[in-house]
PDB file of C-alpha atoms in Angstrom:
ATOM      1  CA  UNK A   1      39.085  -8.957  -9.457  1.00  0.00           C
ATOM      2  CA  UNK A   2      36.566  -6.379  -9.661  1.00  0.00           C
ATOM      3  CA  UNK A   3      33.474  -6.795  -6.999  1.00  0.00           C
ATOM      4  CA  UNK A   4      30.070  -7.265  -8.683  1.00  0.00           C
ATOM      5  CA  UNK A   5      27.352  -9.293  -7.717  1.00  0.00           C
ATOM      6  CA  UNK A   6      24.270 -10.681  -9.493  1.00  0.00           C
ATOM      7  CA  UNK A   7      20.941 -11.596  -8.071  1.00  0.00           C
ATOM      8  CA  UNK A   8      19.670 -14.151  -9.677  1.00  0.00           C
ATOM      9  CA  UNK A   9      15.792 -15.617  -9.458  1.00  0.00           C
ATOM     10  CA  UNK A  10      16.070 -19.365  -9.049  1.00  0.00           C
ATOM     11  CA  UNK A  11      12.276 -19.769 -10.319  1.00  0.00           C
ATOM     12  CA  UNK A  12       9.663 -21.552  -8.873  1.00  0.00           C
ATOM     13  CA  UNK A  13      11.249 -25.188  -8.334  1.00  0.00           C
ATOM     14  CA  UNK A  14      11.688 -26.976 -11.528  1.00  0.00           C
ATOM     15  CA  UNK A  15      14.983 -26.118 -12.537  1.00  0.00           C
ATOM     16  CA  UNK A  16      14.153 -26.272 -16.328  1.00  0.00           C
ATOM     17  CA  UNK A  17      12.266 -23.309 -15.116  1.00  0.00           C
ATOM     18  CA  UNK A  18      15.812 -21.063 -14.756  1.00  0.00           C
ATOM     19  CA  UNK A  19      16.370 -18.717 -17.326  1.00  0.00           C
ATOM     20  CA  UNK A  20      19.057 -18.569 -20.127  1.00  0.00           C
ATOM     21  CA  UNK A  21      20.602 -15.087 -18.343  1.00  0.00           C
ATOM     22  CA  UNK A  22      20.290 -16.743 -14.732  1.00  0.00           C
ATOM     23  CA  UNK A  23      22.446 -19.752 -16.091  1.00  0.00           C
ATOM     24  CA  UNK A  24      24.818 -17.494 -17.781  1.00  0.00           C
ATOM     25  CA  UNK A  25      25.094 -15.268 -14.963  1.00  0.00           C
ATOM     26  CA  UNK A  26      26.291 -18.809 -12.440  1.00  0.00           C
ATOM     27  CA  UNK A  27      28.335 -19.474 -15.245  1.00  0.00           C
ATOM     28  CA  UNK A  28      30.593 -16.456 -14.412  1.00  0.00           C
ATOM     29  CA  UNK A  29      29.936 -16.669 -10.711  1.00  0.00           C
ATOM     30  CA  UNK A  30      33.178 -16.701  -8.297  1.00  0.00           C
ATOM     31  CA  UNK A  31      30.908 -17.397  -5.078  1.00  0.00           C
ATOM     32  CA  UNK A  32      27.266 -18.594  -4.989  1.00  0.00           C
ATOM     33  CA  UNK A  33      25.142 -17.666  -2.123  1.00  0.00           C
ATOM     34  CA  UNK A  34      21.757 -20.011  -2.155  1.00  0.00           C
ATOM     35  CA  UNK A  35      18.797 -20.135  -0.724  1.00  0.00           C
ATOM     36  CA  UNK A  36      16.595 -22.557   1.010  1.00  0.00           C
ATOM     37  CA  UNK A  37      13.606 -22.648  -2.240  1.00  0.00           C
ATOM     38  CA  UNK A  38      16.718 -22.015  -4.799  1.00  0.00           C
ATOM     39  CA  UNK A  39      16.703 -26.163  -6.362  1.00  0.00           C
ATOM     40  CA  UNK A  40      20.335 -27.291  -5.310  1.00  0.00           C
ATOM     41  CA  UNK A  41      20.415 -28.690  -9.290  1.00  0.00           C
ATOM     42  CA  UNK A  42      20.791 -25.114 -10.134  1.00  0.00           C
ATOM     43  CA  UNK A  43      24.177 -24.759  -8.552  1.00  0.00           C
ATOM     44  CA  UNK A  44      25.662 -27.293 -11.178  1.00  0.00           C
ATOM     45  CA  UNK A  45      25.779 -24.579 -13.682  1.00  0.00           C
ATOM     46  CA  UNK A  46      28.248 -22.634 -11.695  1.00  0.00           C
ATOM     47  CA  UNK A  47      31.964 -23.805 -12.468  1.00  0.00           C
ATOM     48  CA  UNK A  48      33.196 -26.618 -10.340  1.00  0.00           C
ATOM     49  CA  UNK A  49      35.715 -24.458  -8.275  1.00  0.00           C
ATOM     50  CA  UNK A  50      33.193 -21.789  -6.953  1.00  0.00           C
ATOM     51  CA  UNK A  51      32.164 -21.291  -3.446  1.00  0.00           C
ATOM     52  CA  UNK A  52      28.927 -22.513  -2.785  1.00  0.00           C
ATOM     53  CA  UNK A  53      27.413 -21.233   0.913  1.00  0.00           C
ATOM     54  CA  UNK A  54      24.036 -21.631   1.807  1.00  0.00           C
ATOM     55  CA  UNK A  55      21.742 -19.033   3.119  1.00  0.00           C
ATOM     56  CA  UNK A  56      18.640 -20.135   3.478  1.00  0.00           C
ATOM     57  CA  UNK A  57      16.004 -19.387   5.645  1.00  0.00           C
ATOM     58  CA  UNK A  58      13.236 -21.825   7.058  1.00  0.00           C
ATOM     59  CA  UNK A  59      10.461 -21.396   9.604  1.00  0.00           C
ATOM     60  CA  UNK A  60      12.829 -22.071  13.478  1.00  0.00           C
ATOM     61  CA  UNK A  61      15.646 -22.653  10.964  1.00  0.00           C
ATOM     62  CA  UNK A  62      17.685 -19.733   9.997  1.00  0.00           C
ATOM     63  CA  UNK A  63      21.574 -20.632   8.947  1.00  0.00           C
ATOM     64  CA  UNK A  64      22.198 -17.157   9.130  1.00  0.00           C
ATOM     65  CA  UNK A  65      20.207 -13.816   9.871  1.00  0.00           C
ATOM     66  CA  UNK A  66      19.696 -11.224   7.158  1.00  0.00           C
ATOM     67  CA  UNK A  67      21.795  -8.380   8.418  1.00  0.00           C
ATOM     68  CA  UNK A  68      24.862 -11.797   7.930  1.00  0.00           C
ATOM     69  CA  UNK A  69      23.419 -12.372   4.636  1.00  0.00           C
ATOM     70  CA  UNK A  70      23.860  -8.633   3.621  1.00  0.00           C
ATOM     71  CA  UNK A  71      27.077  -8.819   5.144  1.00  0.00           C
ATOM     72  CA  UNK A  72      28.411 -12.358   3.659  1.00  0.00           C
ATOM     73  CA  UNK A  73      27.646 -10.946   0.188  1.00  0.00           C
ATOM     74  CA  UNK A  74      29.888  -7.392   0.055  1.00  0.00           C
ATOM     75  CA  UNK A  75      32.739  -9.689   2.215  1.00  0.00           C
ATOM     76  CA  UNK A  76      32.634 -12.304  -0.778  1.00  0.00           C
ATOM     77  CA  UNK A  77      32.761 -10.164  -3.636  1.00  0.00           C
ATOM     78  CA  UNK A  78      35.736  -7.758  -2.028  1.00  0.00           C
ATOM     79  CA  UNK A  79      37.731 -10.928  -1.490  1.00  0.00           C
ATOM     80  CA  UNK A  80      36.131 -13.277  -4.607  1.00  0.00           C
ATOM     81  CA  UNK A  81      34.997 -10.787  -7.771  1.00  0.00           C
ATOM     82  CA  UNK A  82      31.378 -12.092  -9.060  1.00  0.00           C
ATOM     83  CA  UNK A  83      29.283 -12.994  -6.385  1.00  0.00           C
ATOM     84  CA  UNK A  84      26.473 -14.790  -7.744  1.00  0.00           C
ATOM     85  CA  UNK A  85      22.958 -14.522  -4.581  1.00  0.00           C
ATOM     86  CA  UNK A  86      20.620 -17.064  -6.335  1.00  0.00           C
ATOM     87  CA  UNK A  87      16.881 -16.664  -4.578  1.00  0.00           C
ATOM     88  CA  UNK A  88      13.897 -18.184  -5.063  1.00  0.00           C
ATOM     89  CA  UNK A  89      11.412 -17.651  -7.944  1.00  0.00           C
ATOM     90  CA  UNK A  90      11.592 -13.636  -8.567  1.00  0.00           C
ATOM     91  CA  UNK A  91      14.195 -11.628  -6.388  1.00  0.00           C
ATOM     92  CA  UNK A  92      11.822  -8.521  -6.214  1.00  0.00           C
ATOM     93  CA  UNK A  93       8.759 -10.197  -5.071  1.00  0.00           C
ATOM     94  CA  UNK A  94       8.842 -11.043  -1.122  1.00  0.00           C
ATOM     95  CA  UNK A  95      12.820 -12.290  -1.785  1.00  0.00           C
ATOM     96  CA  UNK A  96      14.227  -9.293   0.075  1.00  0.00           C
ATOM     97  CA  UNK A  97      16.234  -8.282  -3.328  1.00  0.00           C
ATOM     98  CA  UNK A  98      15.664  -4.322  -3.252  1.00  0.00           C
ATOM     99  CA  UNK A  99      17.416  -4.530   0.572  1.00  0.00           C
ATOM    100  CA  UNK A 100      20.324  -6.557  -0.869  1.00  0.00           C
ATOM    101  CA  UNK A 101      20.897  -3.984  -3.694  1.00  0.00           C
ATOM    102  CA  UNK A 102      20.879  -1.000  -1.612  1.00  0.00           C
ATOM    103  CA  UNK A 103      23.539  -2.556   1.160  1.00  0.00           C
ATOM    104  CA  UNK A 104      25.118  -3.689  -1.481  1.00  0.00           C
ATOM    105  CA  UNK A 105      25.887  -0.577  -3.430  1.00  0.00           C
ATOM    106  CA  UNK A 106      26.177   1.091  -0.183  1.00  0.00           C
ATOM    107  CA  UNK A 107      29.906  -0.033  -0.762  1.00  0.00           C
ATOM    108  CA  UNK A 108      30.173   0.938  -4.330  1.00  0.00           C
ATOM    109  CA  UNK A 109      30.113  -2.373  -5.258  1.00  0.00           C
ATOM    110  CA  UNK A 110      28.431  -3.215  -9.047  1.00  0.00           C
ATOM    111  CA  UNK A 111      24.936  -4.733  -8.832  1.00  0.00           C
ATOM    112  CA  UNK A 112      22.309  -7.069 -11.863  1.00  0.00           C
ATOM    113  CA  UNK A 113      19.421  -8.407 -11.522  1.00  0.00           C
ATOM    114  CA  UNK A 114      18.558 -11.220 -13.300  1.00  0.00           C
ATOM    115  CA  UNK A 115      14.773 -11.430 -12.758  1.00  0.00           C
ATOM    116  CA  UNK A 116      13.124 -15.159 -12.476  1.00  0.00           C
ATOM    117  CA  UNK A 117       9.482 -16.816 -13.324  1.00  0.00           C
ATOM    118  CA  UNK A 118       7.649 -15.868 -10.089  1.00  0.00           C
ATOM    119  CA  UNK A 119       6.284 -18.928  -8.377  1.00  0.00           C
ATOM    120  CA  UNK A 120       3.013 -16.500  -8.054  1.00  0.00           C
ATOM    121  CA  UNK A 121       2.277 -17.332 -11.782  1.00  0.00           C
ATOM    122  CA  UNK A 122       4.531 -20.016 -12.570  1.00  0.00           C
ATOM    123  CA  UNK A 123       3.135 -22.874  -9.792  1.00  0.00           C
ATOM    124  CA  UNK A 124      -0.446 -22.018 -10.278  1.00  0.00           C
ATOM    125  CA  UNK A 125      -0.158 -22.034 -14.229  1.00  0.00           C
ATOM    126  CA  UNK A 126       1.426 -25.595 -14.110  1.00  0.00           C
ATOM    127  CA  UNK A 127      -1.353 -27.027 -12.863  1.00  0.00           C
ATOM    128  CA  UNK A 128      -3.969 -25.292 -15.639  1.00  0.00           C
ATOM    129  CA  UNK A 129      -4.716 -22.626 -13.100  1.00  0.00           C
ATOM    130  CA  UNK A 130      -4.952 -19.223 -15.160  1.00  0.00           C
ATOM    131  CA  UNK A 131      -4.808 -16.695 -12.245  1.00  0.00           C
ATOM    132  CA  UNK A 132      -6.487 -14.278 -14.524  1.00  0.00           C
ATOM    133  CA  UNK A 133      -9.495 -15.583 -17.465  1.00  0.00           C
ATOM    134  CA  UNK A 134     -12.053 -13.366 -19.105  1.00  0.00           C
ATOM    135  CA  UNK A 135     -15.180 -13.766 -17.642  1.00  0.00           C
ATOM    136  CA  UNK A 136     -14.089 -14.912 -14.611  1.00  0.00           C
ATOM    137  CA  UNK A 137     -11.489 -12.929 -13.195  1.00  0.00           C
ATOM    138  CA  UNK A 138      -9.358  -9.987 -14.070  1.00  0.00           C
ATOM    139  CA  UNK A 139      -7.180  -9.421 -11.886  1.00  0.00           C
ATOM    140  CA  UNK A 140      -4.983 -11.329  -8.835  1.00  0.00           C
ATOM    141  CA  UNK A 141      -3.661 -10.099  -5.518  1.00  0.00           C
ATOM    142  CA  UNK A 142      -0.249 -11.297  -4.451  1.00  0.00           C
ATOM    143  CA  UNK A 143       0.234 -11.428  -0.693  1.00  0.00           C
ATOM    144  CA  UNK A 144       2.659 -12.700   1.713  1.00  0.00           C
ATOM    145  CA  UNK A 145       0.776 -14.377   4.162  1.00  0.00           C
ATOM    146  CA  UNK A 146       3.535 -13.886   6.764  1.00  0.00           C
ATOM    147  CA  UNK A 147       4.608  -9.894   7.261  1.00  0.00           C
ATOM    148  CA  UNK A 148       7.937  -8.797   8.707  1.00  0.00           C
ATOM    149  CA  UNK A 149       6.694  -8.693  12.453  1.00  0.00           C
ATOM    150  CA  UNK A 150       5.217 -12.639  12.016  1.00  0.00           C
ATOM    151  CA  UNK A 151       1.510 -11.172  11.730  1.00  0.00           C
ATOM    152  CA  UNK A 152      -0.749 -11.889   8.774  1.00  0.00           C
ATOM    153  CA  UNK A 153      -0.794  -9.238   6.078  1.00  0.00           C
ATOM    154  CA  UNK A 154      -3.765  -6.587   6.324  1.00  0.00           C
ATOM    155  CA  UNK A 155      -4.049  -6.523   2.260  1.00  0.00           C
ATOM    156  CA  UNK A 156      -5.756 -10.577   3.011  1.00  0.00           C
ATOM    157  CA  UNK A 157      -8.873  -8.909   4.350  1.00  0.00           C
ATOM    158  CA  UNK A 158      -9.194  -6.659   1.469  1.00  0.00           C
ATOM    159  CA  UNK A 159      -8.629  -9.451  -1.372  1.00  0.00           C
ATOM    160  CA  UNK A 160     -11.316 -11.395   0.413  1.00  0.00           C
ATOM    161  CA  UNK A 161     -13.689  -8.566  -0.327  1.00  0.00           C
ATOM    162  CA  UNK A 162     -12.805  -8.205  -3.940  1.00  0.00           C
ATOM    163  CA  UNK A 163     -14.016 -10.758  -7.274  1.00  0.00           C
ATOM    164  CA  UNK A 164     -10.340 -11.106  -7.930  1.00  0.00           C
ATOM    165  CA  UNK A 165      -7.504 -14.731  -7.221  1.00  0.00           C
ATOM    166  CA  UNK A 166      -5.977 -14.176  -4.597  1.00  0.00           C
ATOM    167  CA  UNK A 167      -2.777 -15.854  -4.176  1.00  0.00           C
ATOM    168  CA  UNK A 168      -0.740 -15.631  -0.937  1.00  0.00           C
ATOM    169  CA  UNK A 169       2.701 -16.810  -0.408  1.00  0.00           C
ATOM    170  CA  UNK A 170       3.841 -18.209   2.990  1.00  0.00           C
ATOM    171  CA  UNK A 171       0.400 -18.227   4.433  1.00  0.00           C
ATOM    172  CA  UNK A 172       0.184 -21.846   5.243  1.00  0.00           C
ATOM    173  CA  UNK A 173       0.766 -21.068   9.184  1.00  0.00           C
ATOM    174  CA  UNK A 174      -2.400 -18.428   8.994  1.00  0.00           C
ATOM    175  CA  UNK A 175      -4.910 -20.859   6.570  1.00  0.00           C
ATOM    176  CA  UNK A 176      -6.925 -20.633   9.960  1.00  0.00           C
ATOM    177  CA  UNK A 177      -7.365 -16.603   9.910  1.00  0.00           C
ATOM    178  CA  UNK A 178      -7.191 -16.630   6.124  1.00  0.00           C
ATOM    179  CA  UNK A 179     -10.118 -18.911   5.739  1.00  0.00           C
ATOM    180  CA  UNK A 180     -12.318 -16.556   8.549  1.00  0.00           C
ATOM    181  CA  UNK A 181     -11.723 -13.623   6.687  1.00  0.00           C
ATOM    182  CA  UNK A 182     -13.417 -15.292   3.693  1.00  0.00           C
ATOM    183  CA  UNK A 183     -15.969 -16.753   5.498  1.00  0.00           C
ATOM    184  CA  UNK A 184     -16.938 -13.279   6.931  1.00  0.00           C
ATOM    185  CA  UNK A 185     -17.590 -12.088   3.085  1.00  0.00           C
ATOM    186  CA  UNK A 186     -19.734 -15.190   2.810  1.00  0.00           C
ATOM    187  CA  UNK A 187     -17.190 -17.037   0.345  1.00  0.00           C
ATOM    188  CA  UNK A 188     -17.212 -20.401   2.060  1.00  0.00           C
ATOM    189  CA  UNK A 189     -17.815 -21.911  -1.290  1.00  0.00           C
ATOM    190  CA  UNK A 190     -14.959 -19.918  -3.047  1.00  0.00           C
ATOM    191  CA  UNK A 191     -12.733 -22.710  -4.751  1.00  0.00           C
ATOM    192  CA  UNK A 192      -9.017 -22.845  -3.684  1.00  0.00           C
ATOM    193  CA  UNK A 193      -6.232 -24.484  -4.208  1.00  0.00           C
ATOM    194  CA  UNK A 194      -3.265 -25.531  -1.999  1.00  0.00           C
ATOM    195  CA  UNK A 195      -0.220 -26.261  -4.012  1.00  0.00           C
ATOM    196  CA  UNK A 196       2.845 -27.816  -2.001  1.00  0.00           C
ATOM    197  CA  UNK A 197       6.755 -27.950  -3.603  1.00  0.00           C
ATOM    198  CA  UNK A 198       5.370 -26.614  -6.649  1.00  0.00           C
ATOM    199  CA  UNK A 199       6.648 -28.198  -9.907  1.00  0.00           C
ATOM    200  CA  UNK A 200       8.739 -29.884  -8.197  1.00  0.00           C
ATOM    201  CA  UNK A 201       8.895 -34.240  -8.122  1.00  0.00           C
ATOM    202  CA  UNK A 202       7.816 -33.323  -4.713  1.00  0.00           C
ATOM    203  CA  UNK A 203       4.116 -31.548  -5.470  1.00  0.00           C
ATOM    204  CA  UNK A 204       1.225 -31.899  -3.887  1.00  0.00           C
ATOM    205  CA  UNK A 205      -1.736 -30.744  -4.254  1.00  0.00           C
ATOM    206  CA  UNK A 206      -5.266 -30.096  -2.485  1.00  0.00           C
ATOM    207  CA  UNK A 207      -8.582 -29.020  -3.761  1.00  0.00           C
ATOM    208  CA  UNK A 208     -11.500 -27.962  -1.980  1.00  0.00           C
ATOM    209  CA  UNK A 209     -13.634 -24.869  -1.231  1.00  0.00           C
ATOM    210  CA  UNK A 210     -12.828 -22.097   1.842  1.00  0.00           C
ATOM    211  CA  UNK A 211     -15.396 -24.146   4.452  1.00  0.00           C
ATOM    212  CA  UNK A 212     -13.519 -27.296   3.612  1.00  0.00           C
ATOM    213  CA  UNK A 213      -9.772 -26.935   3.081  1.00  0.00           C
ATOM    214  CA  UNK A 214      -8.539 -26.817   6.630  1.00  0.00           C
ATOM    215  CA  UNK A 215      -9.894 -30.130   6.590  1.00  0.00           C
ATOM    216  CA  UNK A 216      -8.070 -31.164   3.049  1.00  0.00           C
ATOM    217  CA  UNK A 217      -5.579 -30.050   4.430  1.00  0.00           C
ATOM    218  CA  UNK A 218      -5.004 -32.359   7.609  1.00  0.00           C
ATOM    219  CA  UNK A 219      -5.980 -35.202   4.991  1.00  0.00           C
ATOM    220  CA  UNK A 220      -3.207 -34.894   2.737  1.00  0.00           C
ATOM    221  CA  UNK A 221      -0.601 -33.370   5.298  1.00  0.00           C
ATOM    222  CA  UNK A 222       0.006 -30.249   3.229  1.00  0.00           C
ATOM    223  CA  UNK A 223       3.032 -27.976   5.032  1.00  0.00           C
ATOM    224  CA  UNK A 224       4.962 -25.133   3.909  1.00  0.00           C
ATOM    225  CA  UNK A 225       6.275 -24.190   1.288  1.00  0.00           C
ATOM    226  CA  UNK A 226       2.958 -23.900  -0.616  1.00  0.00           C
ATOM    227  CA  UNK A 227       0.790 -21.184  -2.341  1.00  0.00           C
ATOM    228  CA  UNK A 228      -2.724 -20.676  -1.603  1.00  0.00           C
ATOM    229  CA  UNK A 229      -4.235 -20.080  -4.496  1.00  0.00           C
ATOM    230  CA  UNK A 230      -8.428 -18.946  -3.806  1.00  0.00           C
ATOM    231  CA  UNK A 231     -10.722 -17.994  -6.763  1.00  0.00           C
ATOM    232  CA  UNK A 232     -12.914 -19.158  -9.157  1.00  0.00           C
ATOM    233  CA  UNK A 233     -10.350 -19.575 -12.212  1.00  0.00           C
ATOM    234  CA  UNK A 234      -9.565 -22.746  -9.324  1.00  0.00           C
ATOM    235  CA  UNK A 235     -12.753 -24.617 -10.958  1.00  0.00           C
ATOM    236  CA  UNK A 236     -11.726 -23.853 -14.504  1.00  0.00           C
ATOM    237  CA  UNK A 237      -8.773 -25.884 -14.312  1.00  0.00           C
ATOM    238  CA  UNK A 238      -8.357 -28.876 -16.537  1.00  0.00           C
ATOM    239  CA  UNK A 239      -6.050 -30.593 -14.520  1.00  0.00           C
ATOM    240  CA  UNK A 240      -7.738 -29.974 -11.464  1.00  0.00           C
ATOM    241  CA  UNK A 241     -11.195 -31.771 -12.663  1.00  0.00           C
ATOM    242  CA  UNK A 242      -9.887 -34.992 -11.173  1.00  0.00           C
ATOM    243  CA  UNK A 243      -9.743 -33.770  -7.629  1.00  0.00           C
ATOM    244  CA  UNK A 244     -12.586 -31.620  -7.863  1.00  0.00           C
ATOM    245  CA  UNK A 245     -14.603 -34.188  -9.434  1.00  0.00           C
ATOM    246  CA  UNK A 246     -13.305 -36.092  -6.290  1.00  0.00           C
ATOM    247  CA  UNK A 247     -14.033 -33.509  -3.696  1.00  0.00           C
ATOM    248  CA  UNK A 248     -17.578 -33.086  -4.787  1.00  0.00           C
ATOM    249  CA  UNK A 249     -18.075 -36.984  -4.431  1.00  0.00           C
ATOM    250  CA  UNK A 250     -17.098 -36.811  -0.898  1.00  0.00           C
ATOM    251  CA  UNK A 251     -19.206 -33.668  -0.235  1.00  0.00           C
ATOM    252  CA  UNK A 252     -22.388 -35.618  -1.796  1.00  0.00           C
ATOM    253  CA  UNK A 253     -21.989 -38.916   0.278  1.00  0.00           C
ATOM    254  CA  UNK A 254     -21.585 -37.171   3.402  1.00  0.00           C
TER     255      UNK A 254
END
């Protein structure tokens, strides 16, 4: 069989949230390598008798290193055909997928990209958060909160001076430095938004303000993975008017 393989984006969680060409490309998958944020109720649309092997990488947790992922994708589609590497929400945005293509055809081996709904957009907008709104803001910032070498991403600093959402991907293990560099531009009163498991039966959520998340935070036991969502298009939520409505209750009576 000839080598190819396929990255697919998983989407944000739900796994309604897969598109058409991801489910046709698992369809015609030989071997499916998975990650840890790809939903596991994704793999039923790849036929029976393919290999399934997990990937996935958590914080203290890793099943295998990158440079083994790389590696574990060529080896399966010399010896398999279709190699199906299904990542979470987009492949292109902080999933690695630009390094996989390049080691990849390194070997002359056929590459597609299926691109997925980025849980950037996709996690905020389920709960009525419109990361961009006229009159309010008009444009985001998407930042890992986590860079390669385990330190917090210079670009936070700058989208804490800026009027625009800000929405940073594994960040939970910084909130503490994220949250100072907002309070230095005098934004303690910024609204944000902590969304855990996104659309997923497993979501939850916390509201607050910059001076008072940490503290939401420890109340509702909010972990990775999340998305940090800070901006004023937080308040214009209609979904979110319960727990602000909530929050502000708590912030009067204390």
């Amino acid at each position: 069989m000839k080598p190819k393989v396929t990255l697919v984006g998983a989407g944000p969680g739900d796994p309604d949230l897969l598109t058409l060409k991801g489910a046709k490309a698992l369809a015609e998958a030989n071997v499916v390598l998975y990650d840890a944020l790809a939903n596991v109720e994704i793999l039923a649309y790849a036929p029976k008798n393919a290999i399934r092997i997990f990937v996935g990488k958590k914080i203290g947790n890793h099943a295998y290193t990158q440079d083994q992922i790389n590696q574990l994708i060529v080896d399966n589609a010399l010896t398999y055909g279709h190699v199906v590497r299904l990542k979470g929400g987009d492949p292109f945005i902080f999933g690695r997928g630009s390094e996989e293509v390049e080691f990849i055809e390194s070997f002359g081996i056929e590459t597609a990209v299926v691109p997925g709904i980025s849980s950037v957009v996709a996690v905020p907008a389920s709960l009525g958060i419109s990361i961009t709104k006229r009159g309010v803001s008009e444009s985001f910032w998407a930042i890992t909160g986590t860079t390669s070498d385990r330190k917090l991403s210079a670009d936070v600093a700058l989208a804490a001076q800026s009027s625009a959402t800000v929405v940073i991907l594994m960040g939970m293990h910084k909130l503490p430095q994220i949250i100072d560099l907002f309070q230095k531009e005098a934004k303690g009163d910024l609204p944000v938004a902590i969304i855990q498991n996104g659309t997923t039966s497993e979501e939850k959520v916390g509201v607050g303000t910059v001076n008072s998340i940490l503290e939401i935070v420890k109340e509702k036991q909010l972990s990775s993975p999340a998305i940090i969502v800070l901006g004023e298009v937080v308040r214009e939520s209609n979904k979110l008017k319960g727990f602000y409505e909530e929050f502000l209750s708590k912030e009067i009576t204390r």
